PDB file of C-alpha atoms in Angstrom:
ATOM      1  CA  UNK A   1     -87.574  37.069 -44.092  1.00  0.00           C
ATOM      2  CA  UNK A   2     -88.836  39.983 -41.724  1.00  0.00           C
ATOM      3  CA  UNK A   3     -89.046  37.798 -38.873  1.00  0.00           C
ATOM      4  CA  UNK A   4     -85.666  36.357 -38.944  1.00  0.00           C
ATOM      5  CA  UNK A   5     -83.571  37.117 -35.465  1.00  0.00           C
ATOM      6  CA  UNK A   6     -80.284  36.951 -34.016  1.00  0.00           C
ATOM      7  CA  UNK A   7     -79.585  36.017 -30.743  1.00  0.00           C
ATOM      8  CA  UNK A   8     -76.907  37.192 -28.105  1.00  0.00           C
ATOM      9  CA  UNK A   9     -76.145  35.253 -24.737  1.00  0.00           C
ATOM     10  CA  UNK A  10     -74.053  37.387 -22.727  1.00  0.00           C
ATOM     11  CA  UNK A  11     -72.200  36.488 -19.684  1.00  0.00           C
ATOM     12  CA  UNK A  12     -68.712  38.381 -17.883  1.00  0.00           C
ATOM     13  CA  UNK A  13     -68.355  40.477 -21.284  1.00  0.00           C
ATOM     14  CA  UNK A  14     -68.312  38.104 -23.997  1.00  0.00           C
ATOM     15  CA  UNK A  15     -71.191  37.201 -26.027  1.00  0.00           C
ATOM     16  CA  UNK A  16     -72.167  34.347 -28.202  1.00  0.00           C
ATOM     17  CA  UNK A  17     -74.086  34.839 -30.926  1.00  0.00           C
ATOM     18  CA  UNK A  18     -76.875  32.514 -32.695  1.00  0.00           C
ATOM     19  CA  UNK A  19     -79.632  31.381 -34.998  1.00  0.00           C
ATOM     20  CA  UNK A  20     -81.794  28.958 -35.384  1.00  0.00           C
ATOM     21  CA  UNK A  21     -81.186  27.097 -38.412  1.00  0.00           C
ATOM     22  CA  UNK A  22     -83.719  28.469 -41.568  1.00  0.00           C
ATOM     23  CA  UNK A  23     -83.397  29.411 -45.323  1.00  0.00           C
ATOM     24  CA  UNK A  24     -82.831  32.968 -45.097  1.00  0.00           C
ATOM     25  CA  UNK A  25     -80.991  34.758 -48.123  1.00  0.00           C
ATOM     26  CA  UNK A  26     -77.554  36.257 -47.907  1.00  0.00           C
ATOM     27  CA  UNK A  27     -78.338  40.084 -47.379  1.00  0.00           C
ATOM     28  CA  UNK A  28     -80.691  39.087 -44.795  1.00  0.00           C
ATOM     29  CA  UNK A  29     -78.543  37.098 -43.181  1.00  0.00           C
ATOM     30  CA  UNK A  30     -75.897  40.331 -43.123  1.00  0.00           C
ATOM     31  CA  UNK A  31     -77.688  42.793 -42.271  1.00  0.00           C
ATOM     32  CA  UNK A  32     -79.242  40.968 -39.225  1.00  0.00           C
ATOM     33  CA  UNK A  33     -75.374  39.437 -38.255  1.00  0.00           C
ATOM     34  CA  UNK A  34     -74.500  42.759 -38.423  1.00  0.00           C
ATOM     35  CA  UNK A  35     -77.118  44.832 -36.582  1.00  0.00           C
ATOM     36  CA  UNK A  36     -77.044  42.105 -33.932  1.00  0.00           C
ATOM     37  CA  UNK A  37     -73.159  42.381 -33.464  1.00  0.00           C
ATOM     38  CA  UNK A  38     -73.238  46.541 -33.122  1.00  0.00           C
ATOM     39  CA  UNK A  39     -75.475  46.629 -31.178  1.00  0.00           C
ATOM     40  CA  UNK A  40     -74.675  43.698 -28.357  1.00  0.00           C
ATOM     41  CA  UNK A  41     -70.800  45.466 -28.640  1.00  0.00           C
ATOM     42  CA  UNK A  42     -71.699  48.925 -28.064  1.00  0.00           C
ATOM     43  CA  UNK A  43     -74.767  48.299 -25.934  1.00  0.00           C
ATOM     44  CA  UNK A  44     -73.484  45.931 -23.764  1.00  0.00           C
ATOM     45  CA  UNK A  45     -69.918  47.112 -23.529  1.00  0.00           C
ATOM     46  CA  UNK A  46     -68.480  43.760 -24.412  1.00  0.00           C
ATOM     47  CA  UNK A  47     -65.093  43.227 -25.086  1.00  0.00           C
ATOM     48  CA  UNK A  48     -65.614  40.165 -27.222  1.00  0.00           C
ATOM     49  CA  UNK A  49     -68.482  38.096 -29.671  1.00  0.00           C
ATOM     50  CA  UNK A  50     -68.234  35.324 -30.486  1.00  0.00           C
ATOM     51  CA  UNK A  51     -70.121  32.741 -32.892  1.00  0.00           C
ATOM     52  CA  UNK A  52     -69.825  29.160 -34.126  1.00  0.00           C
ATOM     53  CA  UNK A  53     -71.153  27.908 -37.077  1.00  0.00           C
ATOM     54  CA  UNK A  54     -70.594  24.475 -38.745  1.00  0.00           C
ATOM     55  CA  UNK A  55     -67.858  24.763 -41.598  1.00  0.00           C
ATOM     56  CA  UNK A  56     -70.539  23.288 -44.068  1.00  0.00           C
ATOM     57  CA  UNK A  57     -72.507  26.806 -43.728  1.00  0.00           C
ATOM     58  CA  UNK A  58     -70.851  28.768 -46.067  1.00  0.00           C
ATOM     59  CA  UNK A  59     -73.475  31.708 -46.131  1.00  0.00           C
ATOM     60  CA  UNK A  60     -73.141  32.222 -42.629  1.00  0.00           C
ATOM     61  CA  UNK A  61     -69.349  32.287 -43.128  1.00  0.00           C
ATOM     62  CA  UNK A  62     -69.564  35.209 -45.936  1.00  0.00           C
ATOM     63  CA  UNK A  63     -71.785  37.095 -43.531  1.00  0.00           C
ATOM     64  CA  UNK A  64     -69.274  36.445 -40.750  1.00  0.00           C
ATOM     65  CA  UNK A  65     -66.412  37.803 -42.814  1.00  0.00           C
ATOM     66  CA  UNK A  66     -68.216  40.951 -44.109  1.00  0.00           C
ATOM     67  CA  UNK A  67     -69.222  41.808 -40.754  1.00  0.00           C
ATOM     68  CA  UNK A  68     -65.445  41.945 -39.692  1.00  0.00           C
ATOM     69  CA  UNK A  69     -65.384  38.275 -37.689  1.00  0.00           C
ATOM     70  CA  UNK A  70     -61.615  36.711 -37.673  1.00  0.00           C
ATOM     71  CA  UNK A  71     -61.661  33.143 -37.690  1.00  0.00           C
ATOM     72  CA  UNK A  72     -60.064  31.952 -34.466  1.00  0.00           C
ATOM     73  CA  UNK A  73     -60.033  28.207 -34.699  1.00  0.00           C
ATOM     74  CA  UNK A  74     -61.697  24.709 -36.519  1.00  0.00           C
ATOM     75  CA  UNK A  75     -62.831  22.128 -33.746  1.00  0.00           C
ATOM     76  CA  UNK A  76     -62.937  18.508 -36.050  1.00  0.00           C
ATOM     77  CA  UNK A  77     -65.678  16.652 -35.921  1.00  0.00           C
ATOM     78  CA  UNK A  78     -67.538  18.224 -33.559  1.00  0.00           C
ATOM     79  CA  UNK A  79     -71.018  18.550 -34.395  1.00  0.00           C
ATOM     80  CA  UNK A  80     -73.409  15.774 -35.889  1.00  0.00           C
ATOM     81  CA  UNK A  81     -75.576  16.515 -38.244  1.00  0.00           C
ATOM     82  CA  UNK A  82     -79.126  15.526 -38.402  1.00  0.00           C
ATOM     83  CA  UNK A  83     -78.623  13.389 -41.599  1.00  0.00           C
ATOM     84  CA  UNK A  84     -76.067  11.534 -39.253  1.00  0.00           C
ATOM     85  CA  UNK A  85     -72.663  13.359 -40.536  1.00  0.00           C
ATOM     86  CA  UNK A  86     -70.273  14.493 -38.506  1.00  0.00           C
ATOM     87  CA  UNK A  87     -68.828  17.997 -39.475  1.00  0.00           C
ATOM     88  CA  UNK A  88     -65.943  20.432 -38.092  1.00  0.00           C
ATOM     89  CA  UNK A  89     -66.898  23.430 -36.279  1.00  0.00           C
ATOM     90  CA  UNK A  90     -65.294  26.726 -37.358  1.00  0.00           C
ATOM     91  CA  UNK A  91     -65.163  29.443 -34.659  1.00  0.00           C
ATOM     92  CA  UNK A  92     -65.464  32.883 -35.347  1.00  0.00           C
ATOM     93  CA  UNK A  93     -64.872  36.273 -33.175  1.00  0.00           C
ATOM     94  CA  UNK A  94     -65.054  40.158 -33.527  1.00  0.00           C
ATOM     95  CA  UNK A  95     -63.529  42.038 -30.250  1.00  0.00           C
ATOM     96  CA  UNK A  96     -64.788  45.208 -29.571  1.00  0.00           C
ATOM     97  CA  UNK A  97     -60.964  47.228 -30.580  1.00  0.00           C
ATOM     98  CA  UNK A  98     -61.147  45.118 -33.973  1.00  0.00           C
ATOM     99  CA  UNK A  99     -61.060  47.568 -37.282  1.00  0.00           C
ATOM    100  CA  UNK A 100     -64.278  46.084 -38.893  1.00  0.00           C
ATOM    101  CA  UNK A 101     -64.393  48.522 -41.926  1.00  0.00           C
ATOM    102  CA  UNK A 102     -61.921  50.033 -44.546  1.00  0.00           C
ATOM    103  CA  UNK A 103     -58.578  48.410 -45.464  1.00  0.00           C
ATOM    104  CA  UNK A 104     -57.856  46.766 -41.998  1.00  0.00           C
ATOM    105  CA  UNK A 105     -61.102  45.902 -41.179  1.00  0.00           C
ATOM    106  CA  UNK A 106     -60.429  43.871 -44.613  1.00  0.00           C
ATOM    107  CA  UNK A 107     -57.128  42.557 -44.045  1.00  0.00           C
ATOM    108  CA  UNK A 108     -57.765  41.439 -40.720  1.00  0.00           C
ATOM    109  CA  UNK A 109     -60.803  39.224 -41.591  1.00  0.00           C
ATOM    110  CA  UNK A 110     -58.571  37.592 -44.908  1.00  0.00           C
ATOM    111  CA  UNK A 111     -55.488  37.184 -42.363  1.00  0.00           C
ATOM    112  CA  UNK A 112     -57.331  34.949 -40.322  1.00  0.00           C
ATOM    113  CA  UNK A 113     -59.065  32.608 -43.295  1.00  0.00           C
ATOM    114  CA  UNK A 114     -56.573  32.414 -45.623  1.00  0.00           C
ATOM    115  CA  UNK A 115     -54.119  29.558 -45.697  1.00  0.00           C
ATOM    116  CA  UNK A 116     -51.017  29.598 -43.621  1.00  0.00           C
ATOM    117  CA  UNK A 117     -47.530  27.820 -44.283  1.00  0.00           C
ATOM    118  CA  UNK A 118     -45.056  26.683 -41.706  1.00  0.00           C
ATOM    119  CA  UNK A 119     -41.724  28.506 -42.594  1.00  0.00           C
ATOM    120  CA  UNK A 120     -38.150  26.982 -41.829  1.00  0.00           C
ATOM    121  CA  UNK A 121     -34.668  28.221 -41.988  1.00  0.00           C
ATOM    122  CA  UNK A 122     -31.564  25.593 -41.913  1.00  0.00           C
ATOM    123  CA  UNK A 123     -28.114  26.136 -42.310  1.00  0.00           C
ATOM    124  CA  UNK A 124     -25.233  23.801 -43.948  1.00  0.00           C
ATOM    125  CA  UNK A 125     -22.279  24.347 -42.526  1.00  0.00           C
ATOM    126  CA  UNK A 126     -18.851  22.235 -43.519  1.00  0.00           C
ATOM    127  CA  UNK A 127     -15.676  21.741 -41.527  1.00  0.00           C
ATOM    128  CA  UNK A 128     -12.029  21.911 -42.895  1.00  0.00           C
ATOM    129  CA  UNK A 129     -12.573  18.358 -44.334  1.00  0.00           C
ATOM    130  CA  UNK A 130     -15.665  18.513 -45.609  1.00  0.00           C
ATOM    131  CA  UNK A 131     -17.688  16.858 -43.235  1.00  0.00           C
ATOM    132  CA  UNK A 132     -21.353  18.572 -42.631  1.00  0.00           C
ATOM    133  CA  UNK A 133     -22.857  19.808 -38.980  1.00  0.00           C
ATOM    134  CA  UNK A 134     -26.085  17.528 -38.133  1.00  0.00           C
ATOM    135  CA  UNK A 135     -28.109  18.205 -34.985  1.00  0.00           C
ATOM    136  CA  UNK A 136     -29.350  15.004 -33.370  1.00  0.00           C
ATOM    137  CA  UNK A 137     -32.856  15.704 -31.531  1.00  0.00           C
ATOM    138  CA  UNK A 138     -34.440  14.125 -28.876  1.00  0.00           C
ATOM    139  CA  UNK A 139     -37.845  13.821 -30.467  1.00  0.00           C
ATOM    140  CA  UNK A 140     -37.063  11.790 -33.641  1.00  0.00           C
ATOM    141  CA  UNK A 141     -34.788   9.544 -35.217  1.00  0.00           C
ATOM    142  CA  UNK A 142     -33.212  11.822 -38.067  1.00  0.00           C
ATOM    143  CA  UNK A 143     -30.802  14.033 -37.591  1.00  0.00           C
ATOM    144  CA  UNK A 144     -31.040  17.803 -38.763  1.00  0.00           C
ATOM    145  CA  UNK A 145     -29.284  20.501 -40.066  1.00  0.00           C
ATOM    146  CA  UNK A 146     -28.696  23.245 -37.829  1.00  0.00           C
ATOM    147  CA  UNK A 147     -31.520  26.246 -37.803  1.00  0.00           C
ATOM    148  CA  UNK A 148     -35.681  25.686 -37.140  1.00  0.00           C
ATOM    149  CA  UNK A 149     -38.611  27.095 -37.495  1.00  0.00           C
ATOM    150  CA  UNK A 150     -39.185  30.366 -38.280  1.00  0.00           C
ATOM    151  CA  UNK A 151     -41.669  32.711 -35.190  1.00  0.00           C
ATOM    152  CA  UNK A 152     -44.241  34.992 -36.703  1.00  0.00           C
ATOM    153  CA  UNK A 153     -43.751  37.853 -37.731  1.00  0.00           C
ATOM    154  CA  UNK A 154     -39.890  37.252 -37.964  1.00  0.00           C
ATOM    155  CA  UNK A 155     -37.643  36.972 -41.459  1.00  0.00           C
ATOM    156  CA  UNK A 156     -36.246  33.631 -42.438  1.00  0.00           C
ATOM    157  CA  UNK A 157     -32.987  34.913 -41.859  1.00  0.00           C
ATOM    158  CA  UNK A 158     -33.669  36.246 -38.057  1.00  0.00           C
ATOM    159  CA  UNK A 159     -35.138  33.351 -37.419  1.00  0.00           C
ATOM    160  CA  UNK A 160     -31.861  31.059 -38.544  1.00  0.00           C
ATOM    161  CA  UNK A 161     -29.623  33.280 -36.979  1.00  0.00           C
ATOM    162  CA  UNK A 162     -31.761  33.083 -33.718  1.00  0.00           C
ATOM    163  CA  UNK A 163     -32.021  29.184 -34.256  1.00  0.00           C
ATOM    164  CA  UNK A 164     -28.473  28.752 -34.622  1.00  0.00           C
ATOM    165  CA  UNK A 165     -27.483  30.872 -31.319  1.00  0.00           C
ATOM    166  CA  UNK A 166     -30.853  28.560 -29.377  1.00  0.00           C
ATOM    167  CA  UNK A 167     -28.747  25.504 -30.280  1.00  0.00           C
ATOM    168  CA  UNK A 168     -25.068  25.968 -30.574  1.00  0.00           C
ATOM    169  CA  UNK A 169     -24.541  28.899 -29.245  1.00  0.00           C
ATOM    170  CA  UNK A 170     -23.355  30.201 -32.941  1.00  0.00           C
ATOM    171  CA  UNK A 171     -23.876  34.078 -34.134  1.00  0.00           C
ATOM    172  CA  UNK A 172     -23.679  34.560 -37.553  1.00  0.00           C
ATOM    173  CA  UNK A 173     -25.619  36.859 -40.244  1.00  0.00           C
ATOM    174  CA  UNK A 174     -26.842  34.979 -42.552  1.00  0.00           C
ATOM    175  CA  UNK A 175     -27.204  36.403 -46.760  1.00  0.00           C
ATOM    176  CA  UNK A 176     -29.094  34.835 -49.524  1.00  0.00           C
ATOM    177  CA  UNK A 177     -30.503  31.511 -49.224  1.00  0.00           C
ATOM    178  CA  UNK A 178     -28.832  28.957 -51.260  1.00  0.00           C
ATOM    179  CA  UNK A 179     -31.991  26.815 -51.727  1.00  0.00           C
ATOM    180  CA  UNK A 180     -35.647  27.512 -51.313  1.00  0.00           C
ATOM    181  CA  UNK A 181     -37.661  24.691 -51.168  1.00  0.00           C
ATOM    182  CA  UNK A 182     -41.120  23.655 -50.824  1.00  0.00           C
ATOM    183  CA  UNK A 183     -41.921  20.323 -48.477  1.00  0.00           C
ATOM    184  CA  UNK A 184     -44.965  18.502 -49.304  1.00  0.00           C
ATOM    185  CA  UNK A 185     -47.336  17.217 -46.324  1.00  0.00           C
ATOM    186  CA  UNK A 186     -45.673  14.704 -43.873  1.00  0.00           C
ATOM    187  CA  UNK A 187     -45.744  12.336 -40.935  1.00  0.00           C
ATOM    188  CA  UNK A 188     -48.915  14.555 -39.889  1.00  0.00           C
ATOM    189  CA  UNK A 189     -47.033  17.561 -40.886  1.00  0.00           C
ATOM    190  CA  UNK A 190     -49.130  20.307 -43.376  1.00  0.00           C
ATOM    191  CA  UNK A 191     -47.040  21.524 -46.303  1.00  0.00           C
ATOM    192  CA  UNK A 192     -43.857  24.033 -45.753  1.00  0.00           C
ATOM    193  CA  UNK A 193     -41.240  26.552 -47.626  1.00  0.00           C
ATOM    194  CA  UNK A 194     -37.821  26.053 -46.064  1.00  0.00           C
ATOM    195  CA  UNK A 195     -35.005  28.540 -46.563  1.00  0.00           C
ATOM    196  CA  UNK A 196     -31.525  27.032 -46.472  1.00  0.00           C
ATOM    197  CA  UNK A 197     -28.220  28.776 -46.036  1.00  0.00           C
ATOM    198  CA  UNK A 198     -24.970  28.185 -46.758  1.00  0.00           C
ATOM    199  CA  UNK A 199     -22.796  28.505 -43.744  1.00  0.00           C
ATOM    200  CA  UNK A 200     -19.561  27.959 -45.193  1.00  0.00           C
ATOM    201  CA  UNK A 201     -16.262  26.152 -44.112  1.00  0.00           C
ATOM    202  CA  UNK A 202     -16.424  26.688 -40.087  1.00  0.00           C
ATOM    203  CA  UNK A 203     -12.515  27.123 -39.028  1.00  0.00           C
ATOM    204  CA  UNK A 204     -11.466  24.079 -36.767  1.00  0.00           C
ATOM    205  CA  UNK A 205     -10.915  26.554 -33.743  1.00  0.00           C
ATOM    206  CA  UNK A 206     -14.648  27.254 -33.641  1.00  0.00           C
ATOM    207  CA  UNK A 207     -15.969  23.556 -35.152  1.00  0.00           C
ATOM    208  CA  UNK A 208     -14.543  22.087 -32.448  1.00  0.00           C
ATOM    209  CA  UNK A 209     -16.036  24.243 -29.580  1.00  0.00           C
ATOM    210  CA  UNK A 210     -19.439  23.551 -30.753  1.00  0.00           C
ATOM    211  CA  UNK A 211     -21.688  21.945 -28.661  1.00  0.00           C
ATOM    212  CA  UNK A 212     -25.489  21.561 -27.565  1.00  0.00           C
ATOM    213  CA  UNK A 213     -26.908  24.688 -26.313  1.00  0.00           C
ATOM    214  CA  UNK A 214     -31.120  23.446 -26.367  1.00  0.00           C
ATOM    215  CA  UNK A 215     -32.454  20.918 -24.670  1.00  0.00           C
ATOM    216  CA  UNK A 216     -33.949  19.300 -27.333  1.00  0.00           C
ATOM    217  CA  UNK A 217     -30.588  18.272 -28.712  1.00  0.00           C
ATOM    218  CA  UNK A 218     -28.850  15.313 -27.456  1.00  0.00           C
ATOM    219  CA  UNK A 219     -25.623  15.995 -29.743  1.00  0.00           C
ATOM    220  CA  UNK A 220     -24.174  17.299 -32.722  1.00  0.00           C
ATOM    221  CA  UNK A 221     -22.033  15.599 -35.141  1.00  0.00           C
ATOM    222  CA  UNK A 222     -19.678  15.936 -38.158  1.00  0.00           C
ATOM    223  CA  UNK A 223     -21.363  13.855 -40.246  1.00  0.00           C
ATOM    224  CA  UNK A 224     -18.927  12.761 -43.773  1.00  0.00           C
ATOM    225  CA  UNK A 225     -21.250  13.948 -46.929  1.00  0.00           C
ATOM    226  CA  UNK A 226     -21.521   9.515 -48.472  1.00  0.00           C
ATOM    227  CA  UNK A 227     -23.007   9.090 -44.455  1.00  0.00           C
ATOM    228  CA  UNK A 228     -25.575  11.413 -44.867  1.00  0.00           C
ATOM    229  CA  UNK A 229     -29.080   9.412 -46.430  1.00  0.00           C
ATOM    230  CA  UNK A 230     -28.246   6.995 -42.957  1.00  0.00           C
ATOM    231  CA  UNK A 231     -28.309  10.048 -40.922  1.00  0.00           C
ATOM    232  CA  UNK A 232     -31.158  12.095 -42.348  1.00  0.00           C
ATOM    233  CA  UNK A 233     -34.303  11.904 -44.250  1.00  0.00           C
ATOM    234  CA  UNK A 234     -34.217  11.016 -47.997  1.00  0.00           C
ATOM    235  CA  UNK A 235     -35.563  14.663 -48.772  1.00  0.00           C
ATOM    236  CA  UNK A 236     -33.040  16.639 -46.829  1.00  0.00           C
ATOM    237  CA  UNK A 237     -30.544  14.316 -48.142  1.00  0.00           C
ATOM    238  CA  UNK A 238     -31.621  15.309 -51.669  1.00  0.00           C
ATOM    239  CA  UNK A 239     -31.247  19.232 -50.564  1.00  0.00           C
ATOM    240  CA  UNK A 240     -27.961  19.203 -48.856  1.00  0.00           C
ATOM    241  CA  UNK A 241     -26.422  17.133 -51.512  1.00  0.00           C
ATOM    242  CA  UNK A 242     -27.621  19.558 -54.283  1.00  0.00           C
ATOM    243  CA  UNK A 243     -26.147  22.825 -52.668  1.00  0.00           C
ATOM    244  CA  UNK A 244     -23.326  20.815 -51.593  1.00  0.00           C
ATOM    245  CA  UNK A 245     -22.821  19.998 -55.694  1.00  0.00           C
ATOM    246  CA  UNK A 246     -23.318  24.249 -56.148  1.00  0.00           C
ATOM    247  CA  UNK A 247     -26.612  23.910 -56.785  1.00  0.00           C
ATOM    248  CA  UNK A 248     -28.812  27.609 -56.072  1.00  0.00           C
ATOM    249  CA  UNK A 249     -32.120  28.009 -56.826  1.00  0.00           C
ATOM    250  CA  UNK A 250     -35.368  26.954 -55.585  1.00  0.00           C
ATOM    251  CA  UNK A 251     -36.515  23.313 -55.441  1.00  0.00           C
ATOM    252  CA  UNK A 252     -39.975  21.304 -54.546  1.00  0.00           C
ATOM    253  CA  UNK A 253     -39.664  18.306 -52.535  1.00  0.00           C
ATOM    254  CA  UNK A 254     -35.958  18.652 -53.145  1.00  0.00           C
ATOM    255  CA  UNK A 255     -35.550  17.873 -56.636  1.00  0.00           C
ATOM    256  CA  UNK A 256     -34.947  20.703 -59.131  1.00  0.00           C
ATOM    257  CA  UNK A 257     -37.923  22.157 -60.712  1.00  0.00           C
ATOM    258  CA  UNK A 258     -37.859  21.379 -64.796  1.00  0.00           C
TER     259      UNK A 258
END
């Protein structure tokens, strides 16, 4: 359609960009995305475009990727339909210093849309009779085992080692995980890979001077391996019990994989 148009609103350097809803095919819907977007960036001088578009509209999604738009954010629910429905909103933005073409330009725009795990590292440690280090928070009623989750951009194993020194003020280089596990979706929670050490036996000079270092903790405790499923959650219970037992390897949901 010759007569489709894009539309720019453009206040303190940002601009929004918009169409008015009509069957247009794909290239079209490019090529006019794209001329609009050039040309409101370098024109204008504006540091950052920005577009909505509800996540039902996959055509203007393609067009939005191809023309080097990183998806910045869903907002649920958030527009009704004209048949009545009620559909998520996904927002999309290009800023001006983006790489839209080549390689990056590429990698950029897949980094943004493509699914996205949490990643955790926890250690097991033991004392000189056995007994296993448990982390009691102040946000829930199971305890945990020592470590958390892991920042962007940083290893599993930096981000134990930094855990452990946040909490109990322990430094220690971690080597191979024992266990690597996936977590199904919980208590509101989206799915998760979770990396978990083997600390060793801690020497009683250095198990006894542990103590709270975050303020999310209210204590730790030396918990006696049969006391463990009161103290924890069934599935962590199934994890530290297997490496406890020598088992290595990776798991889902705790349980071996057959």
């Amino acid at each position: 359609m010759s007569d489709f148009r894009v539309q720019v609103d453009i206040a303190g350097g940002v601009g929004q960009l918009r169409w008015e809803e009509q069957v247009v095919d794909a290239a079209t819907l490019e090529r006019a995305v794209s001329l609009a977007a050039d040309d409101a960036i370098l024109a204008h001088d504006l540091r950052r475009l920005q577009c909505d578009i509800p996540a039902t509209d996959h055509a203007a999604m393609v067009a939005l990727h191809r023309c080097g738009f990183r998806r910045e954010g869903r907002l649920r629910s958030a527009l009704l339909t004209p048949s009545g429905h009620l559909v998520d909103v996904l927002i999309y933005a290009r800023l001006a210093v983006d790489p839209v073409y080549g390689p990056h330009g590429f990698s950029g725009v897949m980094n943004s849309v493509l699914p996205t795990k949490r990643v955790i590292a926890h250690v097991v440690f033991r004392d000189e009779t056995g007994r296993v280090l448990l982390t009691e928070t102040a946000y829930k009623e199971d305890w945990e085992l020592p470590g958390g989750v892991v920042d962007p951009d940083e290893s599993p194993r930096t981000g134990g080692r930094r855990e452990l020194l946040e909490e109990i003020g322990l430094d220690i280089a971690l080597g191979e995980p024992a266990i690597t596990d996936w977590m199904p979706p919980h208590l509101g929670w989206g799915d998760a890979i979770e990396f978990i050490y083997d600390g060793g036996v801690l020497p009683g000079t250095i198990a006894r001077c542990l103590a709270p270092r975050d303020r999310e903790l209210r204590a730790i405790h030396w918990v006696p391996r049969e006391e463990l499923p009161d103290r924890v959650s069934e599935l962590s219970a199934r994890r530290i019990n297997l490496l406890l037992d020598g088992y290595r390897g990776a798991t889902e949901n705790g349980m071996r994989i057959p």
